[in-house]
Coordinates of C-alpha atoms and ligand atoms in Angstrom, one line a residue:
M1 CA -79.7 -132.6 -14.8
V2 CA -77.1 -129.4 -13.5
K3 CA -75.4 -128.0 -16.7
Q4 CA -72.6 -126.3 -16.5
S5 CA -72.7 -122.7 -15.4
F6 CA -69.9 -119.5 -16.4
A7 CA -69.7 -116.4 -14.3
V8 CA -67.1 -113.7 -14.5
F9 CA -65.4 -111.6 -11.2
L10 CA -64.7 -108.4 -12.4
G11 CA -62.7 -105.4 -10.2
P12 CA -59.5 -103.6 -9.8
P13 CA -56.5 -105.1 -8.1
G14 CA -56.8 -105.9 -4.3
A15 CA -60.6 -105.6 -5.1
G16 CA -61.1 -109.5 -3.2
K17 CA -61.9 -111.6 -7.0
G18 CA -60.1 -114.4 -5.5
T19 CA -60.9 -114.1 -1.9
L20 CA -64.8 -114.3 -2.5
A21 CA -64.4 -116.8 -5.7
A22 CA -62.4 -119.3 -3.6
A23 CA -65.4 -118.5 -0.7
L24 CA -68.0 -120.1 -3.4
V25 CA -65.7 -122.5 -4.3
K26 CA -65.7 -124.2 -0.7
K27 CA -69.6 -123.1 -0.2
Y28 CA -70.8 -124.3 -3.3
G29 CA -68.1 -126.5 -5.0
C30 CA -67.7 -124.2 -7.5
L31 CA -64.8 -124.6 -10.3
H32 CA -62.3 -121.6 -10.1
V33 CA -60.0 -120.2 -13.2
A34 CA -57.6 -117.4 -11.8
T35 CA -55.7 -116.5 -15.2
G36 CA -53.3 -114.2 -13.2
D37 CA -52.6 -117.4 -11.2
V38 CA -52.1 -119.3 -14.3
F39 CA -49.8 -116.7 -15.8
R40 CA -48.0 -117.2 -12.5
R41 CA -47.8 -120.9 -12.7
H42 CA -46.0 -120.6 -15.9
V43 CA -43.5 -118.0 -14.2
R44 CA -42.8 -120.3 -11.6
D45 CA -42.0 -123.0 -13.9
K46 CA -40.1 -121.5 -16.2
T47 CA -42.3 -121.9 -19.6
P48 CA -41.5 -120.6 -22.5
L49 CA -45.7 -118.6 -21.5
G50 CA -44.0 -117.9 -18.6
E51 CA -40.6 -115.9 -20.2
R52 CA -42.5 -114.3 -22.2
V53 CA -45.6 -113.1 -19.6
A54 CA -42.9 -112.5 -16.6
S55 CA -41.9 -109.0 -17.6
L56 CA -45.2 -107.9 -18.1
M57 CA -46.5 -108.5 -14.8
R58 CA -44.0 -106.9 -13.1
A59 CA -44.5 -103.5 -15.1
G60 CA -48.3 -104.2 -14.2
E61 CA -49.0 -104.4 -17.6
Y62 CA -51.5 -106.5 -19.2
V63 CA -50.6 -110.1 -21.0
P64 CA -51.7 -110.0 -24.7
D65 CA -55.3 -110.8 -25.8
A66 CA -54.3 -113.8 -28.1
L67 CA -52.2 -115.3 -25.6
T68 CA -54.6 -114.6 -22.8
N69 CA -57.5 -115.8 -25.0
A70 CA -55.4 -118.8 -25.7
V71 CA -54.8 -120.1 -21.9
V72 CA -58.6 -119.5 -21.0
K73 CA -59.6 -121.5 -23.8
E74 CA -56.9 -124.5 -22.9
E75 CA -58.7 -124.2 -19.6
L76 CA -61.8 -124.3 -20.1
D77 CA -61.1 -127.0 -22.7
A78 CA -59.9 -129.3 -19.7
I79 CA -62.6 -128.4 -17.6
R80 CA -65.4 -129.3 -20.4
A81 CA -63.5 -133.0 -20.8
R82 CA -63.6 -133.6 -16.9
G83 CA -66.9 -132.6 -17.1
P84 CA -68.0 -131.3 -14.2
R85 CA -71.5 -129.5 -13.5
G86 CA -71.9 -126.7 -11.8
W87 CA -70.0 -123.3 -11.7
V88 CA -67.0 -122.2 -13.8
L89 CA -65.5 -118.9 -12.0
L90 CA -63.2 -117.0 -14.1
D91 CA -61.2 -114.9 -11.8
G92 CA -59.8 -112.0 -13.5
Y93 CA -61.0 -112.5 -16.6
P94 CA -62.3 -111.3 -19.1
R95 CA -60.1 -107.6 -18.8
T96 CA -60.8 -106.4 -22.3
E97 CA -63.4 -105.7 -24.5
D98 CA -61.7 -107.9 -27.1
Q99 CA -61.2 -110.8 -24.4
A100 CA -64.7 -110.6 -23.3
R101 CA -65.8 -110.7 -27.3
Y102 CA -63.9 -113.9 -27.3
L103 CA -65.1 -115.4 -24.2
D104 CA -68.7 -114.7 -25.9
T105 CA -67.9 -117.0 -28.6
L106 CA -66.8 -119.8 -26.2
V107 CA -69.6 -120.1 -23.3
S108 CA -72.4 -117.7 -22.3
V109 CA -71.2 -115.5 -18.8
E110 CA -74.6 -116.0 -16.5
A111 CA -73.1 -113.5 -14.1
A112 CA -70.7 -111.1 -14.2
I113 CA -69.9 -109.8 -10.5
L114 CA -68.4 -106.4 -10.7
L115 CA -66.1 -105.5 -6.9
T116 CA -66.3 -101.7 -6.7
V117 CA -64.1 -99.9 -3.8
P118 CA -65.4 -96.6 -3.6
D119 CA -62.3 -95.4 -1.5
P120 CA -58.9 -96.3 -2.6
E121 CA -56.9 -97.2 0.7
T122 CA -59.1 -100.1 0.8
I123 CA -57.1 -101.6 -2.2
V124 CA -53.6 -100.1 -0.7
A125 CA -54.6 -101.8 3.1
R126 CA -55.3 -105.2 1.2
L127 CA -52.1 -105.5 -1.2
A128 CA -50.0 -104.4 1.6
G129 CA -51.2 -106.9 3.9
R130 CA -52.0 -109.8 1.4
R131 CA -50.0 -112.8 1.7
V132 CA -49.8 -115.5 -0.8
C133 CA -48.9 -118.9 -0.4
P134 CA -46.8 -120.2 -4.0
T135 CA -47.8 -123.9 -3.8
C136 CA -51.6 -124.0 -3.6
A137 CA -52.2 -119.9 -4.2
A138 CA -54.1 -119.9 -1.3
V139 CA -54.3 -115.6 -0.5
Y140 CA -53.9 -114.6 3.1
H141 CA -54.0 -110.9 4.9
V142 CA -51.9 -110.6 8.1
S143 CA -55.2 -108.5 9.9
A144 CA -58.1 -109.9 7.9
K145 CA -57.1 -112.8 6.8
P146 CA -53.9 -114.2 9.0
P147 CA -53.0 -117.9 8.4
R148 CA -53.6 -120.3 11.7
R149 CA -49.4 -120.6 12.2
P150 CA -47.6 -117.0 11.3
D151 CA -46.7 -117.1 7.4
A152 CA -47.3 -120.3 7.0
C153 CA -50.0 -122.0 4.7
D154 CA -53.2 -123.3 6.8
A155 CA -53.4 -125.8 3.6
D156 CA -49.4 -127.7 2.7
G157 CA -47.3 -125.3 5.2
S158 CA -45.5 -123.8 2.3
P159 CA -43.6 -120.4 3.4
L160 CA -46.1 -117.6 2.8
A161 CA -45.2 -114.8 0.6
T162 CA -45.7 -111.5 -1.0
R163 CA -46.4 -110.9 -4.7
K164 CA -43.7 -109.1 -6.6
D165 CA -46.4 -107.2 -8.4
D166 CA -48.0 -105.9 -4.9
A167 CA -44.8 -103.5 -4.3
P168 CA -46.7 -100.0 -4.5
E169 CA -45.4 -98.3 -7.9
V170 CA -46.3 -101.7 -9.8
V171 CA -49.8 -101.6 -8.0
R172 CA -50.0 -97.8 -9.3
A173 CA -49.6 -99.3 -12.8
R174 CA -52.0 -101.5 -12.6
L175 CA -54.2 -99.7 -11.2
E176 CA -53.7 -97.7 -14.3
T177 CA -53.9 -100.2 -16.7
Y178 CA -57.5 -101.3 -15.2
A179 CA -58.7 -97.9 -15.2
Q180 CA -57.8 -97.5 -19.0
T181 CA -59.5 -101.1 -20.1
A182 CA -61.9 -102.0 -17.7
A183 CA -65.6 -99.8 -18.3
P184 CA -66.1 -101.2 -22.0
V185 CA -65.8 -104.5 -19.9
S186 CA -68.5 -104.2 -17.5
S187 CA -70.8 -102.1 -20.2
F188 CA -70.8 -105.2 -22.1
Y189 CA -71.9 -107.2 -19.3
E190 CA -74.5 -104.7 -18.5
K191 CA -76.1 -104.9 -21.8
K192 CA -76.6 -108.6 -21.5
G193 CA -78.8 -107.5 -18.7
V194 CA -75.9 -109.9 -16.1
L195 CA -74.0 -107.1 -14.7
L196 CA -74.3 -107.0 -10.5
R197 CA -72.7 -104.7 -8.6
L198 CA -71.1 -105.3 -5.4
D199 CA -69.0 -102.7 -2.8
A200 CA -65.7 -104.6 -2.1
S201 CA -65.7 -102.7 1.2
A202 CA -68.0 -105.1 3.0
P203 CA -66.6 -108.7 4.6
T204 CA -66.7 -111.6 2.4
Q205 CA -68.8 -113.3 4.4
D206 CA -71.9 -110.4 3.8
L207 CA -70.6 -111.0 -0.4
V208 CA -71.3 -114.3 -0.2
A209 CA -74.3 -113.4 1.1
R210 CA -75.1 -111.0 -2.0
V211 CA -74.2 -113.4 -4.5
E212 CA -76.4 -116.4 -2.6
P213 CA -79.5 -115.8 -4.8
V214 CA -77.1 -115.9 -8.1
F215 CA -74.8 -119.3 -7.1
G216 CA -77.3 -120.7 -4.5
A217 CA -79.8 -121.1 -6.8
K218 CA -77.7 -123.2 -9.3
A219 CA -75.4 -124.9 -6.6
Ligands
AP5_1 P1 -54.2 -111.2 -11.4 O1 -53.4 -111.7 -10.5 O2 -55.5 -111.6 -11.9 O3 -54.3 -109.4 -10.1 P2 -55.2 -108.5 -10.1 O4 -56.5 -108.5 -11.1 O5 -54.8 -107.9 -10.0 O6 -55.5 -109.2 -9.0 P3 -55.5 -109.5 -7.5 O7 -55.2 -110.6 -8.0 O8 -54.4 -108.2 -7.4 O9 -56.6 -108.7 -6.8 P4 -57.8 -110.1 -6.8 O10 -58.9 -109.0 -6.6 O11 -58.3 -111.9 -6.2 O12 -57.5 -109.8 -4.5 P5 -57.7 -110.8 -3.1 O13 -59.3 -111.6 -3.7 O14 -56.1 -111.7 -3.7 O15 -53.3 -110.4 -12.3 C1 -52.2 -110.2 -12.3 C2 -51.2 -110.2 -13.6 O16 -51.1 -111.1 -14.3 C3 -52.2 -109.0 -13.9 O17 -51.5 -107.4 -13.9 C4 -51.5 -109.1 -15.5 O18 -50.1 -108.8 -15.8 C5 -52.0 -110.0 -15.7 N1 -53.3 -111.0 -16.1 C6 -53.9 -111.5 -15.2 N2 -55.4 -112.1 -16.3 C7 -55.2 -111.3 -17.1 C8 -56.0 -111.0 -18.5 N3 -57.7 -111.7 -18.5 N4 -55.6 -110.1 -19.0 C9 -54.2 -109.9 -19.2 N5 -53.5 -109.7 -18.6 C10 -53.9 -110.5 -17.5 O19 -57.5 -109.6 -2.1 C11 -56.6 -108.8 -1.9 C12 -56.1 -108.7 -0.6 O20 -57.5 -108.8 0.5 C13 -55.8 -110.2 0.3 O21 -55.5 -110.3 1.4 C14 -57.4 -110.7 1.3 O22 -57.5 -111.0 2.4 C15 -58.1 -109.4 1.3 N6 -59.2 -109.2 1.0 C16 -59.9 -109.5 0.2 N7 -61.7 -109.5 0.1 C17 -61.8 -108.9 1.5 C18 -62.7 -108.4 2.1 N8 -64.0 -108.2 2.0 N9 -62.6 -107.5 3.8 C19 -61.5 -107.9 4.0 N10 -60.0 -108.7 3.3 C20 -60.1 -108.6 2.0

Protein backbone atom coordinates (compact mmCIF):
# COMPACT_ATOMS: atom_id res chain seq x y z
CA MET A 1 0.00 0.00 0.00
CA VAL A 2 1.29 3.50 -0.83
CA LYS A 3 1.57 5.49 2.41
CA GLN A 4 1.76 9.22 3.07
CA SER A 5 5.26 10.68 2.76
CA PHE A 6 6.35 14.15 3.84
CA ALA A 7 8.84 16.52 2.23
CA VAL A 8 9.82 20.05 3.28
CA PHE A 9 10.93 22.82 0.93
CA LEU A 10 13.54 25.20 2.33
CA GLY A 11 15.23 28.25 0.85
CA PRO A 12 15.22 32.05 0.78
CA PRO A 13 12.31 34.22 -0.35
CA GLY A 14 11.87 33.99 -4.10
CA ALA A 15 14.05 30.87 -4.49
CA GLY A 16 11.16 29.08 -6.19
CA LYS A 17 9.88 26.79 -3.41
CA GLY A 18 6.24 27.32 -4.35
CA THR A 19 6.93 27.04 -8.08
CA LEU A 20 8.78 23.73 -7.73
CA ALA A 21 6.12 22.38 -5.37
CA ALA A 22 3.36 23.37 -7.83
CA ALA A 23 5.21 21.57 -10.66
CA LEU A 24 5.40 18.42 -8.51
CA VAL A 25 1.71 18.68 -7.66
CA LYS A 26 0.98 18.76 -11.38
CA LYS A 27 3.34 15.92 -12.26
CA TYR A 28 2.80 13.53 -9.35
CA GLY A 29 -0.46 14.66 -7.71
CA CYS A 30 1.31 15.61 -4.46
CA LEU A 31 -0.50 17.69 -1.83
CA HIS A 32 0.93 21.17 -1.26
CA VAL A 33 0.75 23.05 2.06
CA ALA A 34 2.32 26.52 1.96
CA THR A 35 2.24 28.34 5.30
CA GLY A 36 2.62 31.71 3.51
CA ASP A 37 -0.54 30.97 1.45
CA VAL A 38 -2.44 29.91 4.58
CA PHE A 39 -1.50 33.15 6.37
CA ARG A 40 -2.34 35.26 3.29
CA ARG A 41 -5.78 33.65 3.15
CA HIS A 42 -6.37 34.58 6.79
CA VAL A 43 -5.22 38.16 6.14
CA ARG A 44 -7.49 38.42 3.07
CA ASP A 45 -10.48 37.03 5.01
CA LYS A 46 -9.72 39.26 8.03
CA THR A 47 -9.86 36.35 10.50
CA PRO A 48 -8.53 36.87 14.05
CA LEU A 49 -5.34 35.03 13.01
CA GLY A 50 -5.09 37.22 9.90
CA GLU A 51 -5.36 40.37 12.04
CA ARG A 52 -2.51 39.09 14.24
CA VAL A 53 -0.11 38.14 11.45
CA ALA A 54 -0.73 40.92 8.90
CA SER A 55 1.68 43.46 10.39
CA LEU A 56 4.42 40.83 10.87
CA MET A 57 4.16 39.76 7.24
CA ARG A 58 4.18 43.37 6.04
CA ALA A 59 7.38 43.90 8.03
CA GLY A 60 9.07 40.77 6.63
CA GLU A 61 9.15 39.10 10.05
CA TYR A 62 8.18 35.57 10.98
CA VAL A 63 4.91 34.62 12.60
CA PRO A 64 5.64 33.23 16.12
CA ASP A 65 6.45 29.53 16.22
CA ALA A 66 3.49 28.59 18.42
CA LEU A 67 0.97 30.11 16.00
CA THR A 68 2.71 28.66 12.94
CA ASN A 69 2.98 25.20 14.47
CA ALA A 70 -0.73 25.25 15.37
CA VAL A 71 -1.64 26.18 11.78
CA VAL A 72 0.49 23.36 10.39
CA LYS A 73 -0.95 20.82 12.82
CA GLU A 74 -4.45 21.81 11.74
CA GLU A 75 -3.52 21.43 8.04
CA LEU A 76 -1.92 18.02 8.63
CA ASP A 77 -4.86 16.82 10.73
CA ALA A 78 -7.22 17.78 7.90
CA ILE A 79 -5.06 15.91 5.36
CA ARG A 80 -4.97 12.83 7.59
CA ALA A 81 -8.73 12.95 8.06
CA ARG A 82 -9.25 12.98 4.28
CA GLY A 83 -6.83 10.07 4.08
CA PRO A 84 -5.10 10.67 0.73
CA ARG A 85 -1.91 8.76 -0.06
CA GLY A 86 1.36 9.92 -1.57
CA TRP A 87 3.58 12.96 -0.98
CA VAL A 88 2.64 15.93 1.17
CA LEU A 89 4.87 18.93 0.39
CA LEU A 90 5.40 21.51 3.14
CA ASP A 91 6.51 24.76 1.51
CA GLY A 92 8.02 27.47 3.71
CA TYR A 93 7.79 25.35 6.85
CA PRO A 94 9.78 24.74 9.00
CA ARG A 95 11.78 27.99 9.10
CA THR A 96 13.16 27.81 12.62
CA GLU A 97 14.79 25.03 14.57
CA ASP A 98 11.82 24.98 16.99
CA GLN A 99 9.45 24.46 14.07
CA ALA A 100 11.64 21.63 12.72
CA ARG A 101 11.64 19.91 16.12
CA TYR A 102 7.90 20.34 16.44
CA LEU A 103 7.26 18.91 12.96
CA ASP A 104 9.40 15.93 13.95
CA THR A 105 6.85 15.10 16.66
CA LEU A 106 4.05 15.04 14.07
CA VAL A 107 5.50 13.27 11.02
CA SER A 108 8.66 11.69 9.68
CA VAL A 109 10.20 13.94 7.00
CA GLU A 110 11.68 11.81 4.22
CA ALA A 111 13.09 14.60 2.04
CA ALA A 112 14.21 18.18 2.73
CA ILE A 113 14.75 20.09 -0.51
CA LEU A 114 16.96 23.14 0.06
CA LEU A 115 16.87 25.61 -2.84
CA THR A 116 20.06 27.65 -2.83
CA VAL A 117 20.50 30.85 -4.83
CA PRO A 118 24.18 31.72 -5.37
CA ASP A 119 23.52 35.13 -6.99
CA PRO A 120 21.29 37.48 -4.93
CA GLU A 121 20.31 39.27 -8.16
CA THR A 122 18.32 36.15 -9.09
CA ILE A 123 16.07 36.71 -6.08
CA VAL A 124 15.67 40.42 -6.82
CA ALA A 125 14.66 39.67 -10.44
CA ARG A 126 12.29 36.86 -9.46
CA LEU A 127 10.45 38.84 -6.80
CA ALA A 128 10.28 42.04 -8.86
CA GLY A 129 8.61 40.11 -11.70
CA ARG A 130 6.35 37.89 -9.60
CA ARG A 131 2.59 38.16 -10.09
CA VAL A 132 0.11 36.14 -8.04
CA CYS A 133 -3.53 35.17 -8.30
CA PRO A 134 -5.38 36.46 -5.20
CA THR A 135 -8.08 33.78 -5.72
CA CYS A 136 -6.17 30.51 -6.21
CA ALA A 137 -2.60 31.58 -5.22
CA ALA A 138 -1.12 30.55 -8.59
CA VAL A 139 2.28 32.16 -9.15
CA TYR A 140 3.51 33.75 -12.40
CA HIS A 141 6.50 35.75 -13.54
CA VAL A 142 6.32 38.52 -16.12
CA SER A 143 9.06 36.94 -18.24
CA ALA A 144 9.92 33.46 -16.87
CA LYS A 145 6.32 32.27 -16.52
CA PRO A 146 3.88 34.77 -18.06
CA PRO A 147 0.14 34.10 -17.94
CA ARG A 148 -1.56 33.31 -21.27
CA ARG A 149 -3.55 36.59 -21.13
CA PRO A 150 -1.73 39.63 -19.73
CA ASP A 151 -2.41 40.12 -16.00
CA ALA A 152 -5.11 37.40 -15.77
CA CYS A 153 -4.84 34.03 -14.01
CA ASP A 154 -4.79 31.07 -16.43
CA ALA A 155 -6.83 28.98 -14.00
CA ASP A 156 -9.68 31.31 -13.00
CA GLY A 157 -9.22 34.59 -14.91
CA SER A 158 -8.77 36.72 -11.75
CA PRO A 159 -6.73 39.90 -12.21
CA LEU A 160 -3.15 39.18 -11.08
CA ALA A 161 -1.56 41.20 -8.29
CA THR A 162 1.83 41.85 -6.77
CA ARG A 163 2.45 40.73 -3.19
CA LYS A 164 2.75 43.58 -0.66
CA ASP A 165 5.80 41.91 0.85
CA ASP A 166 7.59 41.96 -2.53
CA ALA A 167 8.27 45.71 -2.06
CA PRO A 168 12.08 46.13 -2.08
CA GLU A 169 12.38 47.24 1.57
CA VAL A 170 10.28 44.27 2.77
CA VAL A 171 12.29 41.87 0.59
CA ARG A 172 15.45 43.12 2.33
CA ALA A 173 13.85 42.44 5.74
CA ARG A 174 12.67 38.96 4.66
CA LEU A 175 16.14 38.04 3.43
CA GLU A 176 17.61 39.23 6.73
CA THR A 177 15.09 37.20 8.75
CA TYR A 178 15.89 34.16 6.61
CA ALA A 179 19.66 34.63 7.08
CA GLN A 180 19.22 34.68 10.87
CA THR A 181 17.21 31.46 11.10
CA ALA A 182 17.93 29.16 8.16
CA ALA A 183 21.19 27.39 9.03
CA PRO A 184 19.98 25.34 12.04
CA VAL A 185 17.00 24.10 10.00
CA SER A 186 19.12 22.75 7.14
CA SER A 187 21.60 21.26 9.66
CA PHE A 188 18.68 19.52 11.38
CA TYR A 189 17.78 17.69 8.16
CA GLU A 190 21.40 17.19 7.10
CA LYS A 191 22.01 15.27 10.33
CA LYS A 192 19.01 13.09 9.53
CA GLY A 193 20.51 12.35 6.10
CA VAL A 194 17.50 13.63 4.13
CA LEU A 195 18.77 17.03 2.91
CA LEU A 196 19.05 17.58 -0.85
CA ARG A 197 20.64 20.88 -1.94
CA LEU A 198 19.65 22.21 -5.36
CA ASP A 199 20.94 25.26 -7.19
CA ALA A 200 17.65 27.06 -7.78
CA SER A 201 19.06 29.21 -10.59
CA ALA A 202 18.21 26.38 -12.97
CA PRO A 203 14.92 26.36 -14.92
CA THR A 204 12.01 24.72 -13.10
CA GLN A 205 11.89 21.69 -15.45
CA ASP A 206 15.56 20.93 -14.64
CA LEU A 207 14.79 21.08 -10.92
CA VAL A 208 11.84 18.75 -11.39
CA ALA A 209 14.19 16.32 -13.17
CA ARG A 210 16.71 16.56 -10.29
CA VAL A 211 14.10 15.53 -7.72
CA GLU A 212 12.55 12.82 -9.90
CA PRO A 213 14.43 10.03 -8.06
CA VAL A 214 12.80 11.20 -4.81
CA PHE A 215 9.24 11.94 -5.88
CA GLY A 216 8.95 9.73 -8.97
CA ALA A 217 9.97 6.60 -7.09
CA LYS A 218 6.94 6.69 -4.81
CA ALA A 219 4.38 8.61 -6.83
P1 LIG B 1 6.05 32.81 2.04
O1 LIG B 1 4.90 33.10 1.20
O2 LIG B 1 6.41 31.40 2.31
O3 LIG B 1 7.29 33.61 1.44
P2 LIG B 1 8.85 33.21 1.23
O4 LIG B 1 9.42 32.09 1.95
O5 LIG B 1 9.49 34.50 1.43
O6 LIG B 1 8.84 32.61 -0.16
P3 LIG B 1 8.20 33.18 -1.44
O7 LIG B 1 6.76 32.77 -1.51
O8 LIG B 1 8.47 34.66 -1.57
O9 LIG B 1 9.08 32.53 -2.56
P4 LIG B 1 9.18 31.08 -3.20
O10 LIG B 1 10.48 30.49 -2.82
O11 LIG B 1 7.95 30.25 -2.96
O12 LIG B 1 9.27 31.51 -4.71
P5 LIG B 1 8.18 31.39 -5.91
O13 LIG B 1 8.00 29.97 -6.28
O14 LIG B 1 6.97 32.21 -5.59
O15 LIG B 1 5.89 33.52 3.46
C1 LIG B 1 5.44 34.85 3.54
C2 LIG B 1 5.45 35.29 4.99
O16 LIG B 1 4.57 34.45 5.77
C3 LIG B 1 6.78 35.20 5.72
O17 LIG B 1 7.60 36.33 5.47
C4 LIG B 1 6.32 35.13 7.18
O18 LIG B 1 5.90 36.39 7.66
C5 LIG B 1 5.10 34.24 7.08
N1 LIG B 1 5.45 32.81 7.21
C6 LIG B 1 5.27 31.85 6.26
N2 LIG B 1 5.72 30.67 6.72
C7 LIG B 1 6.20 30.89 7.96
C8 LIG B 1 6.82 30.05 8.93
N3 LIG B 1 7.05 28.74 8.69
N4 LIG B 1 7.20 30.60 10.11
C9 LIG B 1 6.96 31.90 10.37
N5 LIG B 1 6.40 32.75 9.50
C10 LIG B 1 6.02 32.25 8.29
O19 LIG B 1 9.01 32.09 -7.10
C11 LIG B 1 9.29 33.48 -7.06
C12 LIG B 1 9.24 34.01 -8.50
O20 LIG B 1 10.29 33.43 -9.27
C13 LIG B 1 7.93 33.67 -9.24
O21 LIG B 1 7.56 34.77 -10.04
C14 LIG B 1 8.30 32.45 -10.13
O22 LIG B 1 7.53 32.40 -11.32
C15 LIG B 1 9.79 32.71 -10.41
N6 LIG B 1 10.55 31.45 -10.46
C16 LIG B 1 10.49 30.45 -9.54
N7 LIG B 1 11.33 29.46 -9.89
C17 LIG B 1 11.94 29.86 -11.04
C18 LIG B 1 12.93 29.27 -11.89
N8 LIG B 1 13.47 28.07 -11.59
N9 LIG B 1 13.36 29.97 -12.97
C19 LIG B 1 12.84 31.20 -13.24
N10 LIG B 1 11.89 31.80 -12.49
C20 LIG B 1 11.45 31.14 -11.40
